[in-house]
Amino acid sequence: MQDIEIVLENLASQEVTPDQAQQLFLEAFMEFDYKYKQTSFFRKNSNPGSIYLWGPVGRGKTLLLKAIDSSYFKNSGQFHFLEFMQLIHSSLFEVSKNKNPLALVAKKIAKNYDMLFIDEFQIEDIADAMIIGSVIELSLIHISEPTRRYAIS
């Protein structure tokens, strides 16, 4: 698997050696992405779902995502959840006089990014929950399979 080797080289350049749980996540992510990249005339939706990575503080979740992002994706967005919500809110303000501004913001996000990495994803505000749900739905980031959860403990 050449892709995972690129990520491992990226981590090695930072003097980081993934442990077994981190290695399993990297392999699962590469499999996930491989399914995403597959195209078929008969497939209606090429999005395989989503991945949710969780674990205690200091286990290397952000480090893994940054390594994957920097060595693997050209057109991705990497955000802390609060930054992502600020992007959405400022974009909504810019197009607030248009009809259905949330749809315009979602299209802009989908156009600008092929992959999103959102760190520290935690929704505490009901308005933000409704907004993020709509943005995900309207961005055509459809979750066609259950979210895969990976724990790094």
JSON list of C-alpha atoms in Angstrom, two decimals:
[
{"chain": "A", "resi": 1, "resn": "MET", "atom": "CA", "xyz": [0.00, 0.00, 0.00]},
{"chain": "A", "resi": 2, "resn": "GLN", "atom": "CA", "xyz": [1.97, 2.97, -1.30]},
{"chain": "A", "resi": 3, "resn": "ASP", "atom": "CA", "xyz": [-0.26, 5.67, 0.18]},
{"chain": "A", "resi": 4, "resn": "ILE", "atom": "CA", "xyz": [0.25, 4.54, 3.75]},
{"chain": "A", "resi": 5, "resn": "GLU", "atom": "CA", "xyz": [4.00, 4.46, 3.20]},
{"chain": "A", "resi": 6, "resn": "ILE", "atom": "CA", "xyz": [3.91, 8.15, 2.27]},
{"chain": "A", "resi": 7, "resn": "VAL", "atom": "CA", "xyz": [2.10, 8.96, 5.52]},
{"chain": "A", "resi": 8, "resn": "LEU", "atom": "CA", "xyz": [4.50, 6.79, 7.53]},
{"chain": "A", "resi": 9, "resn": "GLU", "atom": "CA", "xyz": [7.47, 8.58, 5.91]},
{"chain": "A", "resi": 10, "resn": "ASN", "atom": "CA", "xyz": [5.88, 11.90, 6.83]},
{"chain": "A", "resi": 11, "resn": "LEU", "atom": "CA", "xyz": [5.53, 10.77, 10.45]},
{"chain": "A", "resi": 12, "resn": "ALA", "atom": "CA", "xyz": [9.07, 9.35, 10.48]},
{"chain": "A", "resi": 13, "resn": "SER", "atom": "CA", "xyz": [10.43, 12.72, 9.33]},
{"chain": "A", "resi": 14, "resn": "GLN", "atom": "CA", "xyz": [8.90, 14.10, 12.54]},
{"chain": "A", "resi": 15, "resn": "GLU", "atom": "CA", "xyz": [10.51, 11.24, 14.50]},
{"chain": "A", "resi": 16, "resn": "VAL", "atom": "CA", "xyz": [7.11, 9.68, 15.18]},
{"chain": "A", "resi": 17, "resn": "THR", "atom": "CA", "xyz": [6.52, 5.94, 15.05]},
{"chain": "A", "resi": 18, "resn": "PRO", "atom": "CA", "xyz": [2.83, 5.01, 15.13]},
{"chain": "A", "resi": 19, "resn": "ASP", "atom": "CA", "xyz": [1.83, 2.45, 17.73]},
{"chain": "A", "resi": 20, "resn": "GLN", "atom": "CA", "xyz": [-0.46, -0.48, 16.89]},
{"chain": "A", "resi": 21, "resn": "ALA", "atom": "CA", "xyz": [-3.74, 1.44, 17.37]},
{"chain": "A", "resi": 22, "resn": "GLN", "atom": "CA", "xyz": [-2.51, 4.35, 15.28]},
{"chain": "A", "resi": 23, "resn": "GLN", "atom": "CA", "xyz": [-1.27, 1.99, 12.56]},
{"chain": "A", "resi": 24, "resn": "LEU", "atom": "CA", "xyz": [-4.69, 0.29, 12.46]},
{"chain": "A", "resi": 25, "resn": "PHE", "atom": "CA", "xyz": [-6.37, 3.67, 12.06]},
{"chain": "A", "resi": 26, "resn": "LEU", "atom": "CA", "xyz": [-4.03, 4.63, 9.21]},
{"chain": "A", "resi": 27, "resn": "GLU", "atom": "CA", "xyz": [-4.77, 1.35, 7.43]},
{"chain": "A", "resi": 28, "resn": "ALA", "atom": "CA", "xyz": [-8.53, 1.83, 7.93]},
{"chain": "A", "resi": 29, "resn": "PHE", "atom": "CA", "xyz": [-8.32, 5.38, 6.63]},
{"chain": "A", "resi": 30, "resn": "MET", "atom": "CA", "xyz": [-6.46, 4.27, 3.51]},
{"chain": "A", "resi": 31, "resn": "GLU", "atom": "CA", "xyz": [-9.10, 1.60, 2.89]},
{"chain": "A", "resi": 32, "resn": "PHE", "atom": "CA", "xyz": [-11.82, 4.21, 3.41]},
{"chain": "A", "resi": 33, "resn": "ASP", "atom": "CA", "xyz": [-10.16, 6.59, 0.96]},
{"chain": "A", "resi": 34, "resn": "TYR", "atom": "CA", "xyz": [-9.63, 3.84, -1.60]},
{"chain": "A", "resi": 35, "resn": "LYS", "atom": "CA", "xyz": [-13.37, 3.18, -1.58]},
{"chain": "A", "resi": 36, "resn": "TYR", "atom": "CA", "xyz": [-14.01, 6.91, -1.93]},
{"chain": "A", "resi": 37, "resn": "LYS", "atom": "CA", "xyz": [-11.73, 7.15, -4.97]},
{"chain": "A", "resi": 38, "resn": "GLN", "atom": "CA", "xyz": [-13.33, 4.22, -6.76]},
{"chain": "A", "resi": 39, "resn": "THR", "atom": "CA", "xyz": [-15.63, 5.39, -9.48]},
{"chain": "A", "resi": 40, "resn": "SER", "atom": "CA", "xyz": [-18.20, 3.37, -11.27]},
{"chain": "A", "resi": 41, "resn": "PHE", "atom": "CA", "xyz": [-20.84, 4.17, -13.82]},
{"chain": "A", "resi": 42, "resn": "PHE", "atom": "CA", "xyz": [-23.33, 2.23, -11.71]},
{"chain": "A", "resi": 43, "resn": "ARG", "atom": "CA", "xyz": [-22.59, 3.89, -8.36]},
{"chain": "A", "resi": 44, "resn": "LYS", "atom": "CA", "xyz": [-25.02, 6.65, -7.54]},
{"chain": "A", "resi": 45, "resn": "ASN", "atom": "CA", "xyz": [-23.10, 7.98, -4.55]},
{"chain": "A", "resi": 46, "resn": "SER", "atom": "CA", "xyz": [-19.32, 7.59, -4.45]},
{"chain": "A", "resi": 47, "resn": "ASN", "atom": "CA", "xyz": [-19.00, 8.76, -0.83]},
{"chain": "A", "resi": 48, "resn": "PRO", "atom": "CA", "xyz": [-18.35, 5.73, 1.38]},
{"chain": "A", "resi": 49, "resn": "GLY", "atom": "CA", "xyz": [-19.36, 7.41, 4.64]},
{"chain": "A", "resi": 50, "resn": "SER", "atom": "CA", "xyz": [-17.27, 9.05, 7.32]},
{"chain": "A", "resi": 51, "resn": "ILE", "atom": "CA", "xyz": [-14.68, 8.24, 9.93]},
{"chain": "A", "resi": 52, "resn": "TYR", "atom": "CA", "xyz": [-14.81, 9.42, 13.51]},
{"chain": "A", "resi": 53, "resn": "LEU", "atom": "CA", "xyz": [-11.54, 9.11, 15.43]},
{"chain": "A", "resi": 54, "resn": "TRP", "atom": "CA", "xyz": [-11.65, 9.43, 19.18]},
{"chain": "A", "resi": 55, "resn": "GLY", "atom": "CA", "xyz": [-9.37, 8.83, 22.12]},
{"chain": "A", "resi": 56, "resn": "PRO", "atom": "CA", "xyz": [-7.86, 10.47, 25.17]},
{"chain": "A", "resi": 57, "resn": "VAL", "atom": "CA", "xyz": [-5.94, 13.73, 25.07]},
{"chain": "A", "resi": 58, "resn": "GLY", "atom": "CA", "xyz": [-2.36, 13.32, 23.87]},
{"chain": "A", "resi": 59, "resn": "ARG", "atom": "CA", "xyz": [-2.82, 10.11, 21.87]},
{"chain": "A", "resi": 60, "resn": "GLY", "atom": "CA", "xyz": [-1.87, 11.65, 18.53]},
{"chain": "A", "resi": 61, "resn": "LYS", "atom": "CA", "xyz": [-5.24, 12.07, 16.83]},
{"chain": "A", "resi": 62, "resn": "THR", "atom": "CA", "xyz": [-4.46, 15.53, 15.48]},
{"chain": "A", "resi": 63, "resn": "LEU", "atom": "CA", "xyz": [-0.94, 14.46, 14.57]},
{"chain": "A", "resi": 64, "resn": "LEU", "atom": "CA", "xyz": [-2.29, 11.54, 12.51]},
{"chain": "A", "resi": 65, "resn": "LEU", "atom": "CA", "xyz": [-4.83, 13.71, 10.71]},
{"chain": "A", "resi": 66, "resn": "LYS", "atom": "CA", "xyz": [-2.23, 16.37, 9.91]},
{"chain": "A", "resi": 67, "resn": "ALA", "atom": "CA", "xyz": [0.16, 13.71, 8.60]},
{"chain": "A", "resi": 68, "resn": "ILE", "atom": "CA", "xyz": [-2.55, 12.23, 6.39]},
{"chain": "A", "resi": 69, "resn": "ASP", "atom": "CA", "xyz": [-3.66, 15.65, 5.19]},
{"chain": "A", "resi": 70, "resn": "SER", "atom": "CA", "xyz": [-0.21, 17.04, 4.40]},
{"chain": "A", "resi": 71, "resn": "SER", "atom": "CA", "xyz": [1.06, 13.96, 2.60]},
{"chain": "A", "resi": 72, "resn": "TYR", "atom": "CA", "xyz": [-2.05, 12.77, 0.86]},
{"chain": "A", "resi": 73, "resn": "PHE", "atom": "CA", "xyz": [-4.60, 15.43, -0.06]},
{"chain": "A", "resi": 74, "resn": "LYS", "atom": "CA", "xyz": [-4.22, 18.44, -2.33]},
{"chain": "A", "resi": 75, "resn": "ASN", "atom": "CA", "xyz": [-7.63, 20.02, -1.91]},
{"chain": "A", "resi": 76, "resn": "SER", "atom": "CA", "xyz": [-8.62, 19.48, 1.69]},
{"chain": "A", "resi": 77, "resn": "GLY", "atom": "CA", "xyz": [-9.67, 21.68, 4.54]},
{"chain": "A", "resi": 78, "resn": "GLN", "atom": "CA", "xyz": [-8.34, 21.13, 8.02]},
{"chain": "A", "resi": 79, "resn": "PHE", "atom": "CA", "xyz": [-10.21, 22.98, 10.73]},
{"chain": "A", "resi": 80, "resn": "HIS", "atom": "CA", "xyz": [-10.68, 23.06, 14.44]},
{"chain": "A", "resi": 81, "resn": "PHE", "atom": "CA", "xyz": [-14.44, 22.76, 14.95]},
{"chain": "A", "resi": 82, "resn": "LEU", "atom": "CA", "xyz": [-14.68, 26.35, 16.20]},
{"chain": "A", "resi": 83, "resn": "GLU", "atom": "CA", "xyz": [-12.78, 27.62, 13.15]},
{"chain": "A", "resi": 84, "resn": "PHE", "atom": "CA", "xyz": [-15.10, 25.67, 10.86]},
{"chain": "A", "resi": 85, "resn": "MET", "atom": "CA", "xyz": [-18.16, 27.18, 12.53]},
{"chain": "A", "resi": 86, "resn": "GLN", "atom": "CA", "xyz": [-16.62, 30.66, 12.25]},
{"chain": "A", "resi": 87, "resn": "LEU", "atom": "CA", "xyz": [-16.09, 30.03, 8.53]},
{"chain": "A", "resi": 88, "resn": "ILE", "atom": "CA", "xyz": [-19.72, 29.02, 8.17]},
{"chain": "A", "resi": 89, "resn": "HIS", "atom": "CA", "xyz": [-21.01, 32.00, 10.15]},
{"chain": "A", "resi": 90, "resn": "SER", "atom": "CA", "xyz": [-18.85, 34.54, 8.31]},
{"chain": "A", "resi": 91, "resn": "SER", "atom": "CA", "xyz": [-19.84, 33.00, 4.97]},
{"chain": "A", "resi": 92, "resn": "LEU", "atom": "CA", "xyz": [-23.50, 33.17, 5.99]},
{"chain": "A", "resi": 93, "resn": "PHE", "atom": "CA", "xyz": [-23.08, 36.86, 6.81]},
{"chain": "A", "resi": 94, "resn": "GLU", "atom": "CA", "xyz": [-21.57, 37.50, 3.35]},
{"chain": "A", "resi": 95, "resn": "VAL", "atom": "CA", "xyz": [-24.54, 35.94, 1.53]},
{"chain": "A", "resi": 96, "resn": "SER", "atom": "CA", "xyz": [-27.28, 36.77, 4.04]},
{"chain": "A", "resi": 97, "resn": "LYS", "atom": "CA", "xyz": [-29.26, 38.86, 1.55]},
{"chain": "A", "resi": 98, "resn": "ASN", "atom": "CA", "xyz": [-29.58, 35.93, -0.86]},
{"chain": "A", "resi": 99, "resn": "LYS", "atom": "CA", "xyz": [-32.34, 33.40, -0.90]},
{"chain": "A", "resi": 100, "resn": "ASN", "atom": "CA", "xyz": [-31.32, 30.26, 1.02]},
{"chain": "A", "resi": 101, "resn": "PRO", "atom": "CA", "xyz": [-27.86, 31.46, 2.15]},
{"chain": "A", "resi": 102, "resn": "LEU", "atom": "CA", "xyz": [-27.06, 28.18, 3.88]},
{"chain": "A", "resi": 103, "resn": "ALA", "atom": "CA", "xyz": [-27.28, 26.33, 0.56]},
{"chain": "A", "resi": 104, "resn": "LEU", "atom": "CA", "xyz": [-24.86, 28.84, -0.99]},
{"chain": "A", "resi": 105, "resn": "VAL", "atom": "CA", "xyz": [-22.38, 28.35, 1.87]},
{"chain": "A", "resi": 106, "resn": "ALA", "atom": "CA", "xyz": [-22.65, 24.56, 1.61]},
{"chain": "A", "resi": 107, "resn": "LYS", "atom": "CA", "xyz": [-22.01, 24.67, -2.15]},
{"chain": "A", "resi": 108, "resn": "LYS", "atom": "CA", "xyz": [-18.98, 26.90, -1.57]},
{"chain": "A", "resi": 109, "resn": "ILE", "atom": "CA", "xyz": [-17.56, 24.46, 0.97]},
{"chain": "A", "resi": 110, "resn": "ALA", "atom": "CA", "xyz": [-18.19, 21.48, -1.32]},
{"chain": "A", "resi": 111, "resn": "LYS", "atom": "CA", "xyz": [-16.55, 23.34, -4.22]},
{"chain": "A", "resi": 112, "resn": "ASN", "atom": "CA", "xyz": [-13.48, 24.38, -2.22]},
{"chain": "A", "resi": 113, "resn": "TYR", "atom": "CA", "xyz": [-12.71, 21.10, -0.46]},
{"chain": "A", "resi": 114, "resn": "ASP", "atom": "CA", "xyz": [-12.65, 17.47, -1.53]},
{"chain": "A", "resi": 115, "resn": "MET", "atom": "CA", "xyz": [-12.03, 16.31, 2.03]},
{"chain": "A", "resi": 116, "resn": "LEU", "atom": "CA", "xyz": [-12.66, 17.94, 5.38]},
{"chain": "A", "resi": 117, "resn": "PHE", "atom": "CA", "xyz": [-10.76, 17.24, 8.58]},
{"chain": "A", "resi": 118, "resn": "ILE", "atom": "CA", "xyz": [-12.56, 18.71, 11.57]},
{"chain": "A", "resi": 119, "resn": "ASP", "atom": "CA", "xyz": [-10.67, 18.47, 14.84]},
{"chain": "A", "resi": 120, "resn": "GLU", "atom": "CA", "xyz": [-12.31, 18.73, 18.27]},
{"chain": "A", "resi": 121, "resn": "PHE", "atom": "CA", "xyz": [-15.78, 18.18, 16.81]},
{"chain": "A", "resi": 122, "resn": "GLN", "atom": "CA", "xyz": [-18.12, 19.01, 19.66]},
{"chain": "A", "resi": 123, "resn": "ILE", "atom": "CA", "xyz": [-21.51, 20.63, 19.28]},
{"chain": "A", "resi": 124, "resn": "GLU", "atom": "CA", "xyz": [-22.96, 22.31, 22.34]},
{"chain": "A", "resi": 125, "resn": "ASP", "atom": "CA", "xyz": [-25.26, 24.86, 20.72]},
{"chain": "A", "resi": 126, "resn": "ILE", "atom": "CA", "xyz": [-28.55, 23.75, 19.16]},
{"chain": "A", "resi": 127, "resn": "ALA", "atom": "CA", "xyz": [-28.31, 26.44, 16.47]},
{"chain": "A", "resi": 128, "resn": "ASP", "atom": "CA", "xyz": [-24.84, 25.22, 15.48]},
{"chain": "A", "resi": 129, "resn": "ALA", "atom": "CA", "xyz": [-26.17, 21.65, 15.42]},
{"chain": "A", "resi": 130, "resn": "MET", "atom": "CA", "xyz": [-28.88, 22.66, 12.98]},
{"chain": "A", "resi": 131, "resn": "ILE", "atom": "CA", "xyz": [-26.44, 24.64, 10.83]},
{"chain": "A", "resi": 132, "resn": "ILE", "atom": "CA", "xyz": [-23.76, 21.95, 10.69]},
{"chain": "A", "resi": 133, "resn": "GLY", "atom": "CA", "xyz": [-26.38, 19.31, 9.91]},
{"chain": "A", "resi": 134, "resn": "SER", "atom": "CA", "xyz": [-27.69, 21.38, 7.02]},
{"chain": "A", "resi": 135, "resn": "VAL", "atom": "CA", "xyz": [-24.20, 22.17, 5.72]},
{"chain": "A", "resi": 136, "resn": "ILE", "atom": "CA", "xyz": [-23.27, 18.50, 5.72]},
{"chain": "A", "resi": 137, "resn": "GLU", "atom": "CA", "xyz": [-26.50, 17.56, 3.98]},
{"chain": "A", "resi": 138, "resn": "LEU", "atom": "CA", "xyz": [-26.39, 20.40, 1.43]},
{"chain": "A", "resi": 139, "resn": "SER", "atom": "CA", "xyz": [-22.67, 19.95, 0.69]},
{"chain": "A", "resi": 140, "resn": "LEU", "atom": "CA", "xyz": [-23.47, 16.54, -0.71]},
{"chain": "A", "resi": 141, "resn": "ILE", "atom": "CA", "xyz": [-21.35, 15.04, 2.02]},
{"chain": "A", "resi": 142, "resn": "HIS", "atom": "CA", "xyz": [-23.87, 12.27, 2.35]},
{"chain": "A", "resi": 143, "resn": "ILE", "atom": "CA", "xyz": [-23.15, 9.50, 4.79]},
{"chain": "A", "resi": 144, "resn": "SER", "atom": "CA", "xyz": [-24.17, 6.40, 2.91]},
{"chain": "A", "resi": 145, "resn": "GLU", "atom": "CA", "xyz": [-22.76, 3.94, 5.43]},
{"chain": "A", "resi": 146, "resn": "PRO", "atom": "CA", "xyz": [-22.68, 4.15, 9.20]},
{"chain": "A", "resi": 147, "resn": "THR", "atom": "CA", "xyz": [-19.87, 6.24, 10.57]},
{"chain": "A", "resi": 148, "resn": "ARG", "atom": "CA", "xyz": [-16.85, 4.09, 11.33]},
{"chain": "A", "resi": 149, "resn": "ARG", "atom": "CA", "xyz": [-15.45, 4.77, 14.78]},
{"chain": "A", "resi": 150, "resn": "TYR", "atom": "CA", "xyz": [-11.84, 4.15, 15.67]},
{"chain": "A", "resi": 151, "resn": "ALA", "atom": "CA", "xyz": [-10.55, 4.46, 19.19]},
{"chain": "A", "resi": 152, "resn": "ILE", "atom": "CA", "xyz": [-6.97, 5.18, 20.06]},
{"chain": "A", "resi": 153, "resn": "SER", "atom": "CA", "xyz": [-6.64, 4.39, 23.70]}
]
